[in-house]
Amino acid sequence: MTTALAQKKKVRINGCVASAQAAKYADVDVITAYPIRPYTATMIALAQMVANGELDAEYIVADSEHSQLSIAHGASSSGARVFTGSSGVGVQFAYELYSPISGTRMPVQMMIADRTLDPPGDFGSEHTDALSTRDMGWLMGWACDAQEAFDNHLLGYRIGEDRRVLLPQMVCQDGFFVSHITTDVELPDTGQVREFLPDYKHPYPLDPRRPVSHGPQIMPEQGPPLQLERARAMEGAVPVIEQAHEEFARIFGRRYDPWIEEYMTGDAEVVFFLQGAHGVTARYAIQHMRQRGAKVGLVRLKTIRPYPTDRVKDVLGRFAVVGVIETNLGLGSVSSGGVLYAEACAALYESAQRPLVVSFMAGMGGEAIVLKEFYWMTQKMLEAKKRGKIEKRTHWVGFED
Amino acid sequence: MPAIKVERQMLPMFASPNQGARFYNPELPQTEPFVPGHRTCAGCGPSIQYRMTSKAAGDNTILVGPTGCMYVANSSYLCTPYNVPWAHTQIGSAGSFTAGVAAAYEAMIRKGKWKGPFPNIICEAGDGSASDIGLASISGALYRNHDCLIICYDNEQYANTGIQASSRTPYGGMTTFSPPGKMVPEAKSLYPKDLARMMAAGHPHCYVATASVGYPIDLMNKVRKGLNHKGAAYIMIYTPCQKGFVYETPRSIDLGRLVVECGLYPMWEWDPEKRKFDYSFRPQNMRPVSEYLKLQGRFGHLHAEHVATMQKFANMQWKMMGVELPDALVRAADVKNVRDMGAAQAAEAVALTV
Ligand SMILES: Cc1ncc(C[n+]2csc(CCOP(=O)(O)OP(=O)(O)O)c2C)c(N)n1
Ligand code: SF4
Ligand SMILES: [Mg+2]
């Protein structure tokens, strides 16, 4: 189909507004909001769209994030397309609902603009809020800029609502670095979106004409089959995700690898491995360092659930040293740093060529990772390569010489 | 696309007198959205209520069940008693999940994605859910005025977890979290949260009422009024639980009448148009609270002074409803008279056994 390219337009918006625009293009039916910075700006934008009549949706100001997510659950169970979101402690206030929503297989979409938990509770981006829910059965990945955030929302609905998947999605972006930085975003033609994203039709909604019971109490032996089904839905999402990205490229003309972005890795000896917005600064830093001869590159994880284990194994196995930039807190974890390290190492365990892996606690509290720090981390990786051994598993960047 | 107008249902009232508890009523609908065969205890007040409520609502209905006995004991996998769509939700999500269902139908009908009259959306929340952990979620749903009916089936305790005190457990009620002992001979020392009144006061645009399984037609009419009201409605319904109250199972309906006749469960309606309470419901008899207490093991530890205290509480409720107190009830609030009454009853019992 040839789509009406004339209706595409470039606008200058931040990540929060890009998310709101995506919800509008997806023609969502129910929106549930509760204020917390920085994601609030998305809901502010949506409130105005609904008030202006640009979007026909029920806009519900919930009494808490717990209610926000259960309103979303009820609405999605009834057959409506639902959009919600949160940041920081708000993500955690709703924690009880994550498993029931994926367990009943409701493709609710939740936008996350990351924020540190309390403490420190500052407005900066730390991925711990969303990452703490990573094993609850939600599809999950980080955007590195506003355009990618917009696109991920459309992709999320398309993938999550697919009958082979039926899982909720956490569409994440870094607070401030994406949510509040204004860039050029291309908004599509509504015809393109209609072609890419069919109407939401759950196979078993709460409909008086076809009575069903959702989530009845079960016996212990009836639990494992349900868990297995949910696990299979996660695994089964893999080809659906790949297909959706193909379709996306065909219709919108933007092609993404759904799992991993590689930057200047062709001849790289050491690479950074990270998620989200620090990928943008990392690219710049890598150019800078390469001009001075360092063979450093970037591997950015785009989807963390389902985890692309084999891709991570194959990609990271090509390098001598991998430096995981965490931007999250895994207190007392394997590396006593963040949680990304353990999964990267687990993926590499079966590799015939295991690189040295080191974890960097950087970007904590939502601080930018500055050029000097990229140099410092690269230095640590190059030293490890030379030595054939890491100095230690976790470095708190900025706290060591 | 222009918005499609949402069509609402209007259910007729039952004409029968509201006091009739045990007689055949030919007007009752045949439909049974809540079928028998579930695993609740014999004589379970909440399930009796469930049947009445869903019968009154009919088949164009969606039920929401927060965690509690009406979820756990009713639904077992691949075998549920709900003949209309039903969804479990978390114990703290009673109002919010229900609001989500209502919002979805508003949007889907308006946008042409679902065709038909707006369904009855009913939440069946236990008192633990409604008075404690889900209170805010219910207040939110009422405040925002979603077109739904939220029922608190009030068995005055957390039953499903093995009988623990909730904010609705009455003064003197023994539960596993409020046992009697030397330091607290009365067991539960706090008075129940005035939940329904709190809902009426805080959400005056809503239809709010109290009801009891002792008065089925009154209960079903209130359900229909709540459903017909465009916007949110809330009904708190007395539903005895034999496991926690410890009584003979055939007496559930009797307790549902005695609790009203003893002044311990004021029956009223809040009229959102007139913004007024309607206290006109009158039970056939007025009785001392001891008549109600003595049937239940959960009050078996009470001393005369505790019974008198409860009578004082009941007398205040009668006064609140504008009922003139008979002398007998005023006397029953005096501990000395409670002792004499107890002695007289004991003497009578002994005389009978001799
Ligand atoms: C968040 C959460 N906390 C505690 C429980 C445990 N729980 C299960 S059923 C129940 C009792 C509910 O009491 P109520 O709402 O009065 O309903 P009833 O069991 O009396 O019918 C509780 C506390 C739970 N399921 N979820
Ligand atoms: S414990 Fe009480 S509320 Fe629960 S099923 Fe038994 S009688 Fe009903
Ligand atoms: Mg209860």
mmCIF file of C-alpha atoms in Angstrom, chain B residues 166-345:
data_model
loop_
_atom_site.group_PDB
_atom_site.id
_atom_site.type_symbol
_atom_site.label_atom_id
_atom_site.label_comp_id
_atom_site.label_asym_id
_atom_site.label_seq_id
_atom_site.Cartn_x
_atom_site.Cartn_y
_atom_site.Cartn_z
ATOM 1 C CA SER B 166 -11.567 -5.341 60.093
ATOM 2 C CA SER B 167 -12.684 -1.748 60.590
ATOM 3 C CA ARG B 168 -16.237 -3.108 60.377
ATOM 4 C CA THR B 169 -15.903 -5.655 63.191
ATOM 5 C CA PRO B 170 -18.279 -4.547 65.949
ATOM 6 C CA TYR B 171 -17.324 -3.667 69.490
ATOM 7 C CA GLY B 172 -17.191 -6.908 71.460
ATOM 8 C CA GLY B 173 -16.596 -9.066 68.400
ATOM 9 C CA MET B 174 -14.099 -11.864 68.895
ATOM 10 C CA THR B 175 -11.787 -12.553 65.950
ATOM 11 C CA THR B 176 -8.352 -14.160 65.730
ATOM 12 C CA PHE B 177 -6.830 -10.657 65.735
ATOM 13 C CA SER B 178 -9.096 -9.434 68.519
ATOM 14 C CA PRO B 179 -9.288 -12.261 71.051
ATOM 15 C CA PRO B 180 -10.691 -11.677 74.547
ATOM 16 C CA GLY B 181 -8.191 -11.903 77.411
ATOM 17 C CA LYS B 182 -7.500 -10.554 80.852
ATOM 18 C CA MET B 183 -6.394 -7.194 79.484
ATOM 19 C CA VAL B 184 -9.231 -6.894 76.948
ATOM 20 C CA PRO B 185 -12.201 -8.866 78.251
ATOM 21 C CA GLU B 186 -14.506 -7.356 75.605
ATOM 22 C CA ALA B 187 -12.241 -8.544 72.711
ATOM 23 C CA LYS B 188 -12.685 -5.849 70.068
ATOM 24 C CA SER B 189 -12.676 -2.544 71.914
ATOM 25 C CA LEU B 190 -13.131 -0.198 68.947
ATOM 26 C CA TYR B 191 -16.457 0.617 67.338
ATOM 27 C CA PRO B 192 -17.066 -0.162 63.679
ATOM 28 C CA LYS B 193 -16.189 2.419 61.057
ATOM 29 C CA ASP B 194 -19.380 4.159 59.920
ATOM 30 C CA LEU B 195 -18.526 3.208 56.388
ATOM 31 C CA ALA B 196 -21.726 3.720 54.411
ATOM 32 C CA ARG B 197 -22.358 7.080 56.029
ATOM 33 C CA MET B 198 -18.802 8.099 55.267
ATOM 34 C CA MET B 199 -19.451 7.254 51.617
ATOM 35 C CA ALA B 200 -22.690 9.244 51.563
ATOM 36 C CA ALA B 201 -21.142 12.241 53.309
ATOM 37 C CA GLY B 202 -18.089 12.279 51.102
ATOM 38 C CA HIS B 203 -19.780 11.544 47.790
ATOM 39 C CA PRO B 204 -23.206 13.180 48.072
ATOM 40 C CA HIS B 205 -23.856 12.902 44.328
ATOM 41 C CA CYS B 206 -23.997 9.097 44.687
ATOM 42 C CA TYR B 207 -26.895 6.853 45.608
ATOM 43 C CA VAL B 208 -25.868 5.246 48.928
ATOM 44 C CA ALA B 209 -27.824 2.766 51.035
ATOM 45 C CA THR B 210 -27.555 0.056 53.643
ATOM 46 C CA ALA B 211 -29.369 -3.265 53.354
ATOM 47 C CA SER B 212 -29.495 -6.712 54.910
ATOM 48 C CA VAL B 213 -30.022 -10.255 53.657
ATOM 49 C CA GLY B 214 -32.910 -10.347 56.150
ATOM 50 C CA TYR B 215 -34.936 -8.152 53.765
ATOM 51 C CA PRO B 216 -34.449 -9.575 50.258
ATOM 52 C CA ILE B 217 -36.952 -7.460 48.328
ATOM 53 C CA ASP B 218 -35.712 -4.273 49.947
ATOM 54 C CA LEU B 219 -32.166 -5.364 49.117
ATOM 55 C CA MET B 220 -32.993 -6.093 45.483
ATOM 56 C CA ASN B 221 -34.866 -2.828 45.055
ATOM 57 C CA LYS B 222 -31.893 -0.944 46.430
ATOM 58 C CA VAL B 223 -29.631 -2.773 43.996
ATOM 59 C CA ARG B 224 -31.900 -1.706 41.143
ATOM 60 C CA LYS B 225 -32.023 1.878 42.376
ATOM 61 C CA GLY B 226 -28.255 1.887 42.531
ATOM 62 C CA LEU B 227 -28.013 0.507 39.012
ATOM 63 C CA ASN B 228 -30.633 2.886 37.609
ATOM 64 C CA HIS B 229 -28.886 5.879 39.150
ATOM 65 C CA LYS B 230 -26.729 7.361 36.419
ATOM 66 C CA GLY B 231 -23.352 7.547 38.061
ATOM 67 C CA ALA B 232 -21.818 5.753 40.985
ATOM 68 C CA ALA B 233 -23.779 3.994 43.728
ATOM 69 C CA TYR B 234 -22.742 2.275 46.927
ATOM 70 C CA ILE B 235 -24.614 -0.237 49.083
ATOM 71 C CA MET B 236 -23.344 -1.778 52.292
ATOM 72 C CA ILE B 237 -25.127 -5.061 52.998
ATOM 73 C CA TYR B 238 -25.209 -7.045 56.226
ATOM 74 C CA THR B 239 -24.186 -10.609 55.361
ATOM 75 C CA PRO B 240 -23.602 -12.953 58.319
ATOM 76 C CA CYS B 241 -20.753 -15.449 58.169
ATOM 77 C CA GLN B 242 -21.302 -18.574 60.232
ATOM 78 C CA LYS B 243 -17.610 -19.384 60.344
ATOM 79 C CA GLY B 244 -16.751 -16.137 62.048
ATOM 80 C CA PHE B 245 -19.996 -15.359 63.882
ATOM 81 C CA VAL B 246 -20.375 -18.973 65.059
ATOM 82 C CA TYR B 247 -24.108 -19.642 64.798
ATOM 83 C CA GLU B 248 -26.423 -22.360 63.531
ATOM 84 C CA THR B 249 -26.285 -22.184 59.741
ATOM 85 C CA PRO B 250 -30.066 -22.099 59.065
ATOM 86 C CA ARG B 251 -30.267 -18.810 60.986
ATOM 87 C CA SER B 252 -28.511 -16.501 58.515
ATOM 88 C CA ILE B 253 -31.709 -14.750 57.460
ATOM 89 C CA ASP B 254 -32.886 -14.526 61.094
ATOM 90 C CA LEU B 255 -29.663 -12.767 61.998
ATOM 91 C CA GLY B 256 -30.176 -10.464 59.036
ATOM 92 C CA ARG B 257 -33.470 -9.362 60.582
ATOM 93 C CA LEU B 258 -32.375 -9.385 64.237
ATOM 94 C CA VAL B 259 -29.407 -7.120 63.572
ATOM 95 C CA VAL B 260 -31.856 -4.520 62.254
ATOM 96 C CA GLU B 261 -34.495 -5.155 64.921
ATOM 97 C CA CYS B 262 -31.835 -4.688 67.607
ATOM 98 C CA GLY B 263 -30.734 -1.317 66.199
ATOM 99 C CA LEU B 264 -27.241 -2.555 65.355
ATOM 100 C CA TYR B 265 -27.580 -2.104 61.596
ATOM 101 C CA PRO B 266 -29.504 1.055 60.735
ATOM 102 C CA MET B 267 -31.243 0.745 57.372
ATOM 103 C CA TRP B 268 -31.308 3.903 55.321
ATOM 104 C CA GLU B 269 -30.967 5.404 51.883
ATOM 105 C CA TRP B 270 -29.162 8.554 50.836
ATOM 106 C CA ASP B 271 -31.061 10.440 48.165
ATOM 107 C CA PRO B 272 -28.565 12.231 45.909
ATOM 108 C CA GLU B 273 -31.284 14.478 44.445
ATOM 109 C CA LYS B 274 -32.691 15.751 47.738
ATOM 110 C CA ARG B 275 -29.310 15.363 49.459
ATOM 111 C CA LYS B 276 -31.051 13.750 52.382
ATOM 112 C CA PHE B 277 -31.015 10.530 54.400
ATOM 113 C CA ASP B 278 -34.230 8.537 54.331
ATOM 114 C CA TYR B 279 -34.699 6.725 57.645
ATOM 115 C CA SER B 280 -38.259 5.614 57.001
ATOM 116 C CA PHE B 281 -37.473 1.892 57.017
ATOM 117 C CA ARG B 282 -38.982 0.346 60.148
ATOM 118 C CA PRO B 283 -38.474 -3.271 61.223
ATOM 119 C CA GLN B 284 -41.539 -5.087 62.546
ATOM 120 C CA ASN B 285 -40.059 -5.346 66.043
ATOM 121 C CA MET B 286 -37.563 -3.575 68.271
ATOM 122 C CA ARG B 287 -35.542 -5.831 70.517
ATOM 123 C CA PRO B 288 -32.687 -5.583 73.036
ATOM 124 C CA VAL B 289 -29.244 -6.330 71.560
ATOM 125 C CA SER B 290 -28.947 -9.449 73.757
ATOM 126 C CA GLU B 291 -31.447 -11.161 71.443
ATOM 127 C CA TYR B 292 -28.954 -10.800 68.622
ATOM 128 C CA LEU B 293 -25.775 -11.399 70.610
ATOM 129 C CA LYS B 294 -26.851 -14.598 72.302
ATOM 130 C CA LEU B 295 -27.136 -16.481 69.005
ATOM 131 C CA GLN B 296 -23.456 -15.969 68.161
ATOM 132 C CA GLY B 297 -20.356 -17.560 69.568
ATOM 133 C CA ARG B 298 -18.240 -14.519 68.694
ATOM 134 C CA PHE B 299 -19.996 -12.620 71.520
ATOM 135 C CA GLY B 300 -19.976 -15.522 73.994
ATOM 136 C CA HIS B 301 -17.247 -13.970 76.168
ATOM 137 C CA LEU B 302 -19.115 -10.705 76.818
ATOM 138 C CA HIS B 303 -19.946 -9.630 80.378
ATOM 139 C CA ALA B 304 -23.080 -7.797 81.415
ATOM 140 C CA GLU B 305 -21.363 -4.411 81.207
ATOM 141 C CA HIS B 306 -20.278 -5.041 77.619
ATOM 142 C CA VAL B 307 -23.822 -5.970 76.637
ATOM 143 C CA ALA B 308 -25.056 -2.777 78.269
ATOM 144 C CA THR B 309 -22.415 -0.822 76.367
ATOM 145 C CA MET B 310 -23.650 -2.292 73.111
ATOM 146 C CA GLN B 311 -27.223 -1.453 74.038
ATOM 147 C CA LYS B 312 -26.166 2.163 74.589
ATOM 148 C CA PHE B 313 -24.599 2.129 71.137
ATOM 149 C CA ALA B 314 -27.800 0.657 69.603
ATOM 150 C CA ASN B 315 -29.929 3.245 71.403
ATOM 151 C CA MET B 316 -27.851 6.040 69.904
ATOM 152 C CA GLN B 317 -28.439 4.578 66.465
ATOM 153 C CA TRP B 318 -32.207 4.423 67.031
ATOM 154 C CA LYS B 319 -32.138 8.073 68.107
ATOM 155 C CA MET B 320 -30.106 8.969 65.052
ATOM 156 C CA MET B 321 -32.874 7.453 62.924
ATOM 157 C CA GLY B 322 -35.466 9.515 64.799
ATOM 158 C CA VAL B 323 -37.036 6.523 66.546
ATOM 159 C CA GLU B 324 -38.533 6.976 69.988
ATOM 160 C CA LEU B 325 -36.911 4.543 72.421
ATOM 161 C CA PRO B 326 -39.205 2.211 74.366
ATOM 162 C CA ASP B 327 -38.477 2.086 78.117
ATOM 163 C CA ALA B 328 -37.331 -1.521 77.900
ATOM 164 C CA LEU B 329 -34.419 -0.541 75.665
ATOM 165 C CA VAL B 330 -33.446 2.373 77.885
ATOM 166 C CA ARG B 331 -33.431 0.013 80.871
ATOM 167 C CA ALA B 332 -31.411 -2.574 78.926
ATOM 168 C CA ALA B 333 -28.589 -0.047 78.597
ATOM 169 C CA ASP B 334 -28.081 -0.162 82.382
ATOM 170 C CA VAL B 335 -25.678 -2.887 83.426
ATOM 171 C CA LYS B 336 -27.698 -3.762 86.549
ATOM 172 C CA ASN B 337 -30.760 -4.563 84.487
ATOM 173 C CA VAL B 338 -28.703 -6.609 82.038
ATOM 174 C CA ARG B 339 -27.545 -8.711 85.004
ATOM 175 C CA ASP B 340 -31.114 -9.141 86.236
ATOM 176 C CA MET B 341 -32.271 -10.082 82.753
ATOM 177 C CA GLY B 342 -29.448 -12.587 82.476
ATOM 178 C CA ALA B 343 -30.323 -14.063 85.899
ATOM 179 C CA ALA B 344 -34.004 -14.310 84.964
ATOM 180 C CA GLN B 345 -33.128 -16.064 81.714
#
